[in-house]
Tab-separated table of C-alpha atoms (C1' of nucleotides) in Angstrom:
chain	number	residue	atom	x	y	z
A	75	UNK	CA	-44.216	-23.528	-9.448
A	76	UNK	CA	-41.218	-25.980	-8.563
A	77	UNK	CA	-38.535	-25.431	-11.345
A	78	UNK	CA	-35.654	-23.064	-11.497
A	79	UNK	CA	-38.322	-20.249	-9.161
A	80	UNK	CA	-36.305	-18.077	-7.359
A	81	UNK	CA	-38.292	-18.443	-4.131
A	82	UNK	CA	-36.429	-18.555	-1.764
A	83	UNK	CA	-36.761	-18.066	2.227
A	84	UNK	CA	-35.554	-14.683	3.980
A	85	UNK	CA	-32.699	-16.859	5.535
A	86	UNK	CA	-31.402	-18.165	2.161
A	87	UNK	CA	-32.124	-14.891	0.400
A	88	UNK	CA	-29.575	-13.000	3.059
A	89	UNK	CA	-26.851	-15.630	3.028
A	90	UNK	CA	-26.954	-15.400	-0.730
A	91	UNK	CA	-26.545	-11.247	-1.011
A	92	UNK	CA	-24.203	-11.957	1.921
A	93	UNK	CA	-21.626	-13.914	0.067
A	94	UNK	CA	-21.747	-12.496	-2.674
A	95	UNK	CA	-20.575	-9.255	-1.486
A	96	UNK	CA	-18.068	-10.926	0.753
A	97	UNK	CA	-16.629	-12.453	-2.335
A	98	UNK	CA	-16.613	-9.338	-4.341
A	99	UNK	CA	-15.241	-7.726	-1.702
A	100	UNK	CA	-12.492	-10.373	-1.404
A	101	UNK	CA	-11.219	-10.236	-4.384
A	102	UNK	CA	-11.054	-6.212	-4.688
A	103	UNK	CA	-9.181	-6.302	-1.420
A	104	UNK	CA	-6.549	-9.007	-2.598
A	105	UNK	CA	-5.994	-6.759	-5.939
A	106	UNK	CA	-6.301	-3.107	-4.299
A	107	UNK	CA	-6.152	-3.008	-1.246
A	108	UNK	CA	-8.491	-1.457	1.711
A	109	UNK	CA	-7.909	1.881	0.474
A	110	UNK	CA	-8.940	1.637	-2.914
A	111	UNK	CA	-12.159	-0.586	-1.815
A	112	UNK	CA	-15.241	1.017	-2.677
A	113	UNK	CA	-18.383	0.297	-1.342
A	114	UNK	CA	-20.063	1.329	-4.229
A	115	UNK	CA	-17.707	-1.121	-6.731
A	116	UNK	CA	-18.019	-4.128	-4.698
A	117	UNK	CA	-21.773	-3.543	-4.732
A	118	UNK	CA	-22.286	-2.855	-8.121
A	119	UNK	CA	-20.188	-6.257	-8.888
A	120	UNK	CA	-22.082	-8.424	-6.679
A	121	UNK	CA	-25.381	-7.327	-8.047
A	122	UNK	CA	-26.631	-4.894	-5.686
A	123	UNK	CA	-26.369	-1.506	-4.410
A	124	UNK	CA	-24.848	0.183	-1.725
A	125	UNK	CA	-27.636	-0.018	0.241
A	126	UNK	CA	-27.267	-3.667	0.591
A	127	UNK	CA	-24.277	-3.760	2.269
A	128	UNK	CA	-24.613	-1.404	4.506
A	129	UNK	CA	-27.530	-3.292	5.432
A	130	UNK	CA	-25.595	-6.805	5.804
A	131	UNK	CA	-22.545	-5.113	7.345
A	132	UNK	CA	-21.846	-2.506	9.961
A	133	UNK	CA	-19.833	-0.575	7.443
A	134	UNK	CA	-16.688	-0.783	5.235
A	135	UNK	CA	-14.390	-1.979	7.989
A	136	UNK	CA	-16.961	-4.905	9.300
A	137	UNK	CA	-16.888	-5.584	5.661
A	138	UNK	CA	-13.304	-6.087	5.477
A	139	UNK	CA	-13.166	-7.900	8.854
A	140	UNK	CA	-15.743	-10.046	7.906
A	141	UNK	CA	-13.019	-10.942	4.423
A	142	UNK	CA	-10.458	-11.104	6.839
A	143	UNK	CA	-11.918	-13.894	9.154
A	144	UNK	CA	-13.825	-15.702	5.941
A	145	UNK	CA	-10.147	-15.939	4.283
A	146	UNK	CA	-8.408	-16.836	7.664
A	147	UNK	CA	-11.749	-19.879	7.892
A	148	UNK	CA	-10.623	-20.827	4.543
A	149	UNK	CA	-7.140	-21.117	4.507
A	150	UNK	CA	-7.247	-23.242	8.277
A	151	UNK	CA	-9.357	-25.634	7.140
A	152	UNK	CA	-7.353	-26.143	4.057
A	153	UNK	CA	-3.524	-25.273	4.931
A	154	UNK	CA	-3.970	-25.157	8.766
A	155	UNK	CA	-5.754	-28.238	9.473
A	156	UNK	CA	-3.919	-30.252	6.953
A	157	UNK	CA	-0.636	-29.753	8.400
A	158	UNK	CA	-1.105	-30.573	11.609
A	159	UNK	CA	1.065	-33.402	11.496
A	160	UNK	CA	3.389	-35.352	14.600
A	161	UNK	CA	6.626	-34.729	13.168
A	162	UNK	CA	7.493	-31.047	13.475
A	163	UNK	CA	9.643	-31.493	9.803
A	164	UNK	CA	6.587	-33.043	8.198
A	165	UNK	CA	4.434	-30.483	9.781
A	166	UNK	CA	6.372	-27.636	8.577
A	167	UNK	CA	6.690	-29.064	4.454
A	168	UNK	CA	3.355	-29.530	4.137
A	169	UNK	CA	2.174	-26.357	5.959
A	170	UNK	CA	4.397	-24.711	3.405
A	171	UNK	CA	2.771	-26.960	0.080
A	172	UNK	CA	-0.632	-26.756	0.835
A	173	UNK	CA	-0.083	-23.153	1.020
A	174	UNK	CA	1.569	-23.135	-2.180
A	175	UNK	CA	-2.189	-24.865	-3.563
A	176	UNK	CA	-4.102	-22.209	-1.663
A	177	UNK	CA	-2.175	-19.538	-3.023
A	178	UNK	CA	-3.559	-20.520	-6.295
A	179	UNK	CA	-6.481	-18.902	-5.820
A	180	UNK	CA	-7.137	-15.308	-6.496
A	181	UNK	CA	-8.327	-14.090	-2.776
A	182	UNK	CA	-5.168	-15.840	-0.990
A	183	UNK	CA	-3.665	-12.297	-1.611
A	184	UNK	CA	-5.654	-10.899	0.922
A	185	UNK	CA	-4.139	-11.758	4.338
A	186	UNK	CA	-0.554	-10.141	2.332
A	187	UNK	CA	-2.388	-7.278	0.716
A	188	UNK	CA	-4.239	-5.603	4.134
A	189	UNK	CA	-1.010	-6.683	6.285
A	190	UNK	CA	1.650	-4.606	4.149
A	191	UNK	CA	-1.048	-1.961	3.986
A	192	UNK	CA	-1.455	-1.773	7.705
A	193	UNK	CA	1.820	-2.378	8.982
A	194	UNK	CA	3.136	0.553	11.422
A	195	UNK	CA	-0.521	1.405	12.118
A	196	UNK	CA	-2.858	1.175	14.570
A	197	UNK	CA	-6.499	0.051	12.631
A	198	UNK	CA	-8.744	-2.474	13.839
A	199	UNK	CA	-8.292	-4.995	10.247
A	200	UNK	CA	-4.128	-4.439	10.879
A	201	UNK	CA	-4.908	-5.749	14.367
A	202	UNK	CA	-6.822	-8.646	13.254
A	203	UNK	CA	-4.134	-9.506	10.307
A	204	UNK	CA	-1.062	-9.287	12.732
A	205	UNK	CA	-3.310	-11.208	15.492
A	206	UNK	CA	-3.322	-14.000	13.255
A	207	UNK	CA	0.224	-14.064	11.970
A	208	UNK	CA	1.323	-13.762	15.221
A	209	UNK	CA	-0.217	-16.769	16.110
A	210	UNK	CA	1.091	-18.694	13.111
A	211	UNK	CA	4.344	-17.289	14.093
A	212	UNK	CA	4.117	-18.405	17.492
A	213	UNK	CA	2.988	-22.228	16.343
A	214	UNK	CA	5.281	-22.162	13.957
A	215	UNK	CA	8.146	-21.187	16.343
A	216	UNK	CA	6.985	-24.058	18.772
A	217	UNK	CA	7.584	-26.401	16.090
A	218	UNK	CA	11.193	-25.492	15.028
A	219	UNK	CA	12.065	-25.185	18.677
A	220	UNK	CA	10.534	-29.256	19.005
A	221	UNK	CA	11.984	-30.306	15.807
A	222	UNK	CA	15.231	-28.653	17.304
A	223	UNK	CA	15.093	-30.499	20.302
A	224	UNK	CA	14.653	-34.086	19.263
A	225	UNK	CA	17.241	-33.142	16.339
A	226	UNK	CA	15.301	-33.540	13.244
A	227	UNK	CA	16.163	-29.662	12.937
A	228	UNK	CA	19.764	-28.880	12.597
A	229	UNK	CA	20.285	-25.853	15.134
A	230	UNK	CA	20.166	-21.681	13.689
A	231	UNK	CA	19.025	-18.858	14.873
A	232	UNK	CA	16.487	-18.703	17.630
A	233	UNK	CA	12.665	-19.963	16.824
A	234	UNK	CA	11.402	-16.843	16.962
A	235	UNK	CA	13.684	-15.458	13.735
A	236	UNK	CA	13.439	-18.586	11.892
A	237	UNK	CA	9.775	-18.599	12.297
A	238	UNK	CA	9.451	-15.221	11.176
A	239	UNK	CA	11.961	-16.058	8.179
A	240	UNK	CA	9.591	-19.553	7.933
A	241	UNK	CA	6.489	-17.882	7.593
A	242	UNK	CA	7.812	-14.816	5.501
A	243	UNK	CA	9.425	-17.020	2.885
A	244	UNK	CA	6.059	-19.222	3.037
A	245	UNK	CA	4.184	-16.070	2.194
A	246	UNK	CA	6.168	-14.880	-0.524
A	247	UNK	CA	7.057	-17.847	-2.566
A	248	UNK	CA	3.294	-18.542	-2.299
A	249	UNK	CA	1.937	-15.163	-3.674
A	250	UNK	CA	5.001	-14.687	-6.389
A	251	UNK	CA	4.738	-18.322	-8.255
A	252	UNK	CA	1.208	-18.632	-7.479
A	253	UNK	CA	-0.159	-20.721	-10.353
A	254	UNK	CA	3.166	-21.558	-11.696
A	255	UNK	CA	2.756	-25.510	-11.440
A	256	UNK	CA	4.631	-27.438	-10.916
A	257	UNK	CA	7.323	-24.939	-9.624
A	258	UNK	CA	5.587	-23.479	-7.086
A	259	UNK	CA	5.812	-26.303	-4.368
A	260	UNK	CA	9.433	-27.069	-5.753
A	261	UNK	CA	10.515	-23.475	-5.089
A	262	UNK	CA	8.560	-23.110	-1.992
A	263	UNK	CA	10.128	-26.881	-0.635
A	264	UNK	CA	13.416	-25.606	-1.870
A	265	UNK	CA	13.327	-22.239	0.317
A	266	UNK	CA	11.613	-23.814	3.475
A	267	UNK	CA	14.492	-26.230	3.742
A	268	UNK	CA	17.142	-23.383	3.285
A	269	UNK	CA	15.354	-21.525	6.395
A	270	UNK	CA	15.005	-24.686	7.982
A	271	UNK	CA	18.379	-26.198	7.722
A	272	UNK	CA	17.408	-29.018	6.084
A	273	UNK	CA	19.623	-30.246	3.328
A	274	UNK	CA	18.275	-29.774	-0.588
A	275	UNK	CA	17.282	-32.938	-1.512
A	276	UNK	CA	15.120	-35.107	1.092
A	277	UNK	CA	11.622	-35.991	-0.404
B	170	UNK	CA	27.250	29.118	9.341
B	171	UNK	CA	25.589	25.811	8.544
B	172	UNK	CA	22.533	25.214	9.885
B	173	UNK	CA	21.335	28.668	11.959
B	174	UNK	CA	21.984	31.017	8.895
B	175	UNK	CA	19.039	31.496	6.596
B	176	UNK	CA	21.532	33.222	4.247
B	177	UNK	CA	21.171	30.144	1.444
B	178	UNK	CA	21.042	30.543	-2.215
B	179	UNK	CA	18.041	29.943	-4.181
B	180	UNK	CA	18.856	26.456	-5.378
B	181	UNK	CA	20.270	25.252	-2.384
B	182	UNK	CA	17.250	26.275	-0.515
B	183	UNK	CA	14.978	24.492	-3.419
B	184	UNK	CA	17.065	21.330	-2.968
B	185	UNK	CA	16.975	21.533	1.010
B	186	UNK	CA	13.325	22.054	0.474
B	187	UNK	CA	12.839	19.116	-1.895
B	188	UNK	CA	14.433	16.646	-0.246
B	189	UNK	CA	12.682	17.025	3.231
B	190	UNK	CA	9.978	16.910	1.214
B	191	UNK	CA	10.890	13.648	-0.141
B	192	UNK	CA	12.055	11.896	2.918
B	193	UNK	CA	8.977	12.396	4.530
B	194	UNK	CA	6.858	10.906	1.759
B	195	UNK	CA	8.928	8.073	1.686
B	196	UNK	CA	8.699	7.434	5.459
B	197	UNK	CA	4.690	7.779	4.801
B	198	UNK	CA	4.943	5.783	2.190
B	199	UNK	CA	6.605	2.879	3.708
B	200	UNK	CA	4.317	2.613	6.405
B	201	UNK	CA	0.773	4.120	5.370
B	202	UNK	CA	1.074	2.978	1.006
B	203	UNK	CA	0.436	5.684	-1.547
B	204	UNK	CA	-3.412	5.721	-0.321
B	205	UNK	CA	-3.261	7.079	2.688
B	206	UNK	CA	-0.535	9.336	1.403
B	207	UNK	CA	-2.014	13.002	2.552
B	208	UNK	CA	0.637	16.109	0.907
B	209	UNK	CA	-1.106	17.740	3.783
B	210	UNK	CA	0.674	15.312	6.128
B	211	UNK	CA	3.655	15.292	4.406
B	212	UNK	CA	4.282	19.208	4.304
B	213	UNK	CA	3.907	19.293	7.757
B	214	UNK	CA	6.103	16.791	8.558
B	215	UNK	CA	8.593	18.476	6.477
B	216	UNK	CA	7.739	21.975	7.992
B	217	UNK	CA	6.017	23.518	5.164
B	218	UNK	CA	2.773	23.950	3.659
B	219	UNK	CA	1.072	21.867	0.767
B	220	UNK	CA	1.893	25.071	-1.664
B	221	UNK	CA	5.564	23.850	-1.409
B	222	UNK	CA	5.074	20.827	-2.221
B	223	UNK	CA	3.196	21.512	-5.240
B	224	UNK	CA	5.571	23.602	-6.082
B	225	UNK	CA	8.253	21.282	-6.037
B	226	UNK	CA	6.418	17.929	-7.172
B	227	UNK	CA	3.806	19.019	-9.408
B	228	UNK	CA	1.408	16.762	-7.804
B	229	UNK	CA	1.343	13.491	-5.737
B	230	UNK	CA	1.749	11.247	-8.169
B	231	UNK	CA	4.713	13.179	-9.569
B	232	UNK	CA	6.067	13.217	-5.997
B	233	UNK	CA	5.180	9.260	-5.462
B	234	UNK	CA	7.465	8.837	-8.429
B	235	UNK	CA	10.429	10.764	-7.329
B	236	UNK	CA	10.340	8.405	-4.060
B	237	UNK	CA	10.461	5.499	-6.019
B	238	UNK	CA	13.322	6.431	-8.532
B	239	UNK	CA	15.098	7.883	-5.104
B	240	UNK	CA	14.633	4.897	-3.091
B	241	UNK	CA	15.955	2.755	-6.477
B	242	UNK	CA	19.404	5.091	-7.260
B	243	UNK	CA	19.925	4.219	-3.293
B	244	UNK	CA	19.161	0.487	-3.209
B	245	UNK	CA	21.245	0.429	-6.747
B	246	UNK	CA	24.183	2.571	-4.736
B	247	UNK	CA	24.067	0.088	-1.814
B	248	UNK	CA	22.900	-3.268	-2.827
B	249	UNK	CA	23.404	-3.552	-6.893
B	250	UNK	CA	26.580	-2.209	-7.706
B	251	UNK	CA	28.352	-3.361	-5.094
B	252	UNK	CA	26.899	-6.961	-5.978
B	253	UNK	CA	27.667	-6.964	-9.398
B	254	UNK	CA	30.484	-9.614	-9.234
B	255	UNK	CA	31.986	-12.181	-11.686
B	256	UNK	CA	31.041	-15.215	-9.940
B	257	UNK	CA	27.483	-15.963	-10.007
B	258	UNK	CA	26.859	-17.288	-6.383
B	259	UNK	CA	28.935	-14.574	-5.149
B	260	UNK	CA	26.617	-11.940	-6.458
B	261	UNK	CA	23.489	-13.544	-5.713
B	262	UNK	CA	24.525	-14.173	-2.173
B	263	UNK	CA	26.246	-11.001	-1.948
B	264	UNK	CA	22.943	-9.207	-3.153
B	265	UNK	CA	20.730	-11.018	-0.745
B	266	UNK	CA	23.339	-10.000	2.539
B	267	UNK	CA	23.707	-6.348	1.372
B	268	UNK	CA	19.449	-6.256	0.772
B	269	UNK	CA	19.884	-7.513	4.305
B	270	UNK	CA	21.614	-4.675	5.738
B	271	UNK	CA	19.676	-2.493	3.068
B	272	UNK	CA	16.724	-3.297	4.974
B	273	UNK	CA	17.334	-2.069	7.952
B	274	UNK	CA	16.478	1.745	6.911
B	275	UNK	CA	12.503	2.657	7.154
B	276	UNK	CA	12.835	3.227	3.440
B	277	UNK	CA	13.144	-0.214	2.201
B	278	UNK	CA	9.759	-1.090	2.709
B	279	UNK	CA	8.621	1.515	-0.262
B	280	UNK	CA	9.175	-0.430	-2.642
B	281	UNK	CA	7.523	-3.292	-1.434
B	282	UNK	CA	4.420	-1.914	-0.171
B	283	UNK	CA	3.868	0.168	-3.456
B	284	UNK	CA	4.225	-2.726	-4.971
B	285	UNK	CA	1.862	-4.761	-3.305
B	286	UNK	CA	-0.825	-1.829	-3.059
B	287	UNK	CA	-0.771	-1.314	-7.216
B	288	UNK	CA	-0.369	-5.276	-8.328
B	289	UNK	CA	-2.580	-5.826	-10.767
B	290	UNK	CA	-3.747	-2.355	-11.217
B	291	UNK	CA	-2.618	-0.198	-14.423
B	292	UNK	CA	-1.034	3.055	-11.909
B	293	UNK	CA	1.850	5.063	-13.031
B	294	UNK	CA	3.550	3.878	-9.802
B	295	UNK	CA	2.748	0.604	-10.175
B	296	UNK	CA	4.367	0.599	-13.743
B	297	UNK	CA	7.459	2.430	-12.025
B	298	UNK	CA	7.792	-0.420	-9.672
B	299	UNK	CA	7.161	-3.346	-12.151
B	300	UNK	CA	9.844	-1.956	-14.408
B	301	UNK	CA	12.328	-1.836	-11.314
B	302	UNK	CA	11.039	-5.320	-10.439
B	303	UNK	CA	11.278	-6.736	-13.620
B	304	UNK	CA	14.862	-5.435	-14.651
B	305	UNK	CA	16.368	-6.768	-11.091
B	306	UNK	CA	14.254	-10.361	-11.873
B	307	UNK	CA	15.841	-10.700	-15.549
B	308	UNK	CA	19.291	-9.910	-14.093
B	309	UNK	CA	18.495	-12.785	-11.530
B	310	UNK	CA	17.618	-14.799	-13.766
B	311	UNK	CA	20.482	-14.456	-16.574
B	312	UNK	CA	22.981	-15.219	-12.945
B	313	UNK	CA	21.245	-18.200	-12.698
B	314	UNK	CA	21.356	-19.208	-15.655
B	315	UNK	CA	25.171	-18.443	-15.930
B	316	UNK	CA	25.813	-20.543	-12.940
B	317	UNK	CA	23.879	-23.423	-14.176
B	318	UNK	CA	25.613	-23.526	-17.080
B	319	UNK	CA	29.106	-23.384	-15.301
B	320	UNK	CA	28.313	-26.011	-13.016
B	321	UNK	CA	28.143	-23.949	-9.784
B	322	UNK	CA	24.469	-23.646	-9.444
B	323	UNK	CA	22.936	-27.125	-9.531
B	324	UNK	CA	20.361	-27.882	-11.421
B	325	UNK	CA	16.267	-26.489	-10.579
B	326	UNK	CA	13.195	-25.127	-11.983
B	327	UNK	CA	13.734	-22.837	-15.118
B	328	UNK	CA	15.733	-19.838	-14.516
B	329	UNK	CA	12.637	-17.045	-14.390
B	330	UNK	CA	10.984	-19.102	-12.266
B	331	UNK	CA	14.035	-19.380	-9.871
B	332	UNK	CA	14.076	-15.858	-10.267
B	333	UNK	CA	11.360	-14.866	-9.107
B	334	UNK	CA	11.336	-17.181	-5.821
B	335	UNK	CA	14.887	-15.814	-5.144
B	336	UNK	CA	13.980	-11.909	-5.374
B	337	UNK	CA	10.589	-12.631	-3.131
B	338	UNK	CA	12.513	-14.630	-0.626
B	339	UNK	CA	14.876	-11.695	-0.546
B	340	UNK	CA	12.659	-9.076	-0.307
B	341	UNK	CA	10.623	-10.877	1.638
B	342	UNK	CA	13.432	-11.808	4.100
B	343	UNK	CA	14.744	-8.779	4.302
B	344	UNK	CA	11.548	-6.775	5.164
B	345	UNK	CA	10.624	-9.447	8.240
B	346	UNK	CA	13.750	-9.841	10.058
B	347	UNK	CA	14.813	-5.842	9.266
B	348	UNK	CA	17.473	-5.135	12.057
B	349	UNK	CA	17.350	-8.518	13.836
B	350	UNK	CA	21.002	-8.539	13.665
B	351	UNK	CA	22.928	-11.069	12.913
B	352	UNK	CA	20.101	-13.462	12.363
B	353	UNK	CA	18.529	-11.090	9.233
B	354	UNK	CA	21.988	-12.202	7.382
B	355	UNK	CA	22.086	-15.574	8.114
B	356	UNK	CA	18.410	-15.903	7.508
B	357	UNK	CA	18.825	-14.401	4.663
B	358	UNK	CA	21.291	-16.885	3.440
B	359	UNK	CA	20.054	-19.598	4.413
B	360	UNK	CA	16.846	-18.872	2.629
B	361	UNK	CA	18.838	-18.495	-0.722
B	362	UNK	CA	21.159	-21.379	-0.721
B	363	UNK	CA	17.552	-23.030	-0.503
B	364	UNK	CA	16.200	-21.363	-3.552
B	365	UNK	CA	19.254	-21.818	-5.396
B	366	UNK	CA	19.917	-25.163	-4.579
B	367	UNK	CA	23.124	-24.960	-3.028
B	368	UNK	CA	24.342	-26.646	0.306
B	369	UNK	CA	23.102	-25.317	3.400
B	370	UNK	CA	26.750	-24.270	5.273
B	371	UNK	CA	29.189	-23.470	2.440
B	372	UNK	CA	29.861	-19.867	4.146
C	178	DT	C1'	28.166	49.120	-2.824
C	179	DC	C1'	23.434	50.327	-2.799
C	180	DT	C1'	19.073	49.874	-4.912
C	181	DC	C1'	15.530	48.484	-7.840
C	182	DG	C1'	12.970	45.120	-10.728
C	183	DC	C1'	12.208	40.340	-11.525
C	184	DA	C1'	12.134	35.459	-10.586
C	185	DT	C1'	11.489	32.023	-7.216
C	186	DG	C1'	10.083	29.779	-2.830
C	187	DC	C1'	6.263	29.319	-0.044
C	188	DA	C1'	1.606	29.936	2.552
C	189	DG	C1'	-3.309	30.250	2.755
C	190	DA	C1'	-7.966	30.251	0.589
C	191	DC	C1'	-11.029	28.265	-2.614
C	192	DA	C1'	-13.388	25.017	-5.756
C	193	DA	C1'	-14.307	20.347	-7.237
C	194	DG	C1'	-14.470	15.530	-6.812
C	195	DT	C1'	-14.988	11.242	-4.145
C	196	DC	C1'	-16.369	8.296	-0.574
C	197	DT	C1'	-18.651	7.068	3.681
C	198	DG	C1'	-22.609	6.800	6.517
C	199	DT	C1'	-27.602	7.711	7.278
C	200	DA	C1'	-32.535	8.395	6.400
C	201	DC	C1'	-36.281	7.051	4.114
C	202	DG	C1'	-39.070	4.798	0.532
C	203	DT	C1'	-40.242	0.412	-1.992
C	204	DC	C1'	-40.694	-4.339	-2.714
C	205	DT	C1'	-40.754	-9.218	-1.237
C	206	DC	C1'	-41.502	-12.856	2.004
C	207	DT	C1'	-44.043	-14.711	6.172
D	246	DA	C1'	-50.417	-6.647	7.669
D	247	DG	C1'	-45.908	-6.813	9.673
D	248	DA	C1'	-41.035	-7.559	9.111
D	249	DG	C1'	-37.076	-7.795	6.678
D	250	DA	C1'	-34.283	-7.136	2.241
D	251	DC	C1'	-32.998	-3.728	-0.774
D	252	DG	C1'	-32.662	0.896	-3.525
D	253	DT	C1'	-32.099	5.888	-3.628
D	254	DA	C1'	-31.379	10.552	-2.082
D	255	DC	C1'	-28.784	13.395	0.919
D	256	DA	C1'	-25.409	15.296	4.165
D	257	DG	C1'	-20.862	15.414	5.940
D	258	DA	C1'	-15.904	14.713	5.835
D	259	DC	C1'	-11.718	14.442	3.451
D	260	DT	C1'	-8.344	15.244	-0.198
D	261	DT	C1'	-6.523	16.954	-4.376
D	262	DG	C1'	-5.406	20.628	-7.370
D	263	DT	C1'	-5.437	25.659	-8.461
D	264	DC	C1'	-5.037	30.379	-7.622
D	265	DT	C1'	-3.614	34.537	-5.322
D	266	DG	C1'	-0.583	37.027	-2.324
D	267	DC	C1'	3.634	37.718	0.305
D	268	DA	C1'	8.562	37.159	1.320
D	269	DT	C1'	13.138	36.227	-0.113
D	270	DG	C1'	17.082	35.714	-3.197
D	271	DC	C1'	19.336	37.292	-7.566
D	272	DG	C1'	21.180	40.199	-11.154
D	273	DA	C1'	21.590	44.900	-13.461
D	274	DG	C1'	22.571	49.665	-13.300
D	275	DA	C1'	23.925	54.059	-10.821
DNA sequence: TCTCGCATGCAGACAAGTCTGTACGTCTCT
DNA sequence: AGAGACGTACAGACTTGTCTGCATGCGAGA
């Protein structure tokens, strides 16, 4: 019995159910929100039941924590990471493309979804969300404030607010033209520099 | 005899009625999404009971709807009319600045978050919204388009494209820096001189 | 102007549906 | 055979919508 056998060890078996209902629940989150996500749905469309979840996850809200940190994993390995460049300018641009490429996925909605739905409240995934923007924020306002000082950033409002504009406009162009190549990272270069300072043209 | 006399006639007390009715949903709404909208919640924020409400709105999605067509005659009041102006850039700037100060109620954020909670879901609601969304992106759009041809918007990606990154930068914008004044303006602008292509100080 | 009958605004109780979380049984792997 | 993965039944909580009853405003007639 060594072909296509689906023997597989405990370990493996777990991971398996495991990601799959992480996924499912990923992409009902990005589309409807916490509210609307049912246990029972994102069971049925990963191939289980109800009872499987509960038994990989605490409840609904590990669930959704569990997304939150998966998608968070995801997008600083592949937009984080990336970007972490010398040059504050160069740091910023392609912080703001690669997101523009991760956007193109279907589950990049998430981080926007749960944060809109859990602004002005006090829940444990709204905490988690606005921990980690907060922190992007905070980076991001360290690296205007840089690019600022050694005058690669024309002067504007205080860090802070341009970060938050940064970051906002990032966030937005992403999610609203995500797909449309080739426009996307056009549009999304064409707004950071506006926020930025930076004159139109300079690729 | 304003306020202390209960002496009111029947359809000023309806309308009284109605519309504390309706700011309070719209203040949940903003902050909590249609979900987590209780008419429980809302009546007693109001100071009645749920039997008012029902029989004002005949149910919550009726009363979801009259927020959203509320919350659009004001934004159209404040922000549209007044930016409906011969000169392409003017408008579009002018939009963006009054959106700014728009903004900087509680209500603006109804639009978005409803919006974000019923994307790609088929909701009443989220139809409601997508037709506000789409009328305001077409109008965009035609301005841009108008200003390409006259030679005062340079040159970009097509206009619906355009379109769409200006209205999410505004909306985004406008939602993130609400009441950081002065920097929520200028943000703002900078932001869509970016979009559109246009200089960065032409103020 | 007073009063009576009707319509309307509004509150509380009730029924029905939905979802979460738990308990327990079954099957598969070690 | 024991342990872990998974399915199913059940209880509890919450919310919506409806229904009934009471209070208040409004118009007609004496």
């Amino acid at each position: 019995m060594t072909g296509a056998t689906p023997r597989r060890t405990q370990a493996e078996r777990r991971a398996r159910t495991r990601q799959a209902v992480l996924e499912a629940a990923a992409r009902r989150l990005s589309t409807h929100g916490y509210a609307h996500l049912t246990l029972d749905w994102v069971a049925g469309e990963a191939g289980y039941s109800r009872g499987a979840v509960y038994h990989q996850f605490a409840g609904k809200e590990e669930l959704a924590l569990a997304v939150v940190t998966w998608v968070e994993e995801t997008w600083t390995a592949e937009v984080g990471s990336p970007a972490a460049e010398a040059d504050p300018v160069d740091a910023l641009l392609t912080l703001a493309r690669k997101h523009a490429v991760f956007c193109r996925r279907d589950v990049a909605r998430v981080l926007l979804t749960l944060r809109i739905e859990f602004a002005g409240q006090d829940h444990p995934v709204g905490r988690a969300i606005t921990g980690i923007v907060d922190r992007l924020d905070a980076d991001c306002a360290d690296l205007i404030a840089a690019g600022r000082a050694s005058g690669v950033i024309p002067p504007g409002p205080p860090p802070r607010e341009t970060a938050a504009a940064y970051t906002s406009v990032v966030e937005a162009v992403g999610i609203e033209l995500a797909g449309r190549t080739p426009y996307d990272i056009e549009l999304m270069d064409r707004a950071v520099r506006g926020v930025l300072g930076l004159p139109p043209t300079g690729n």
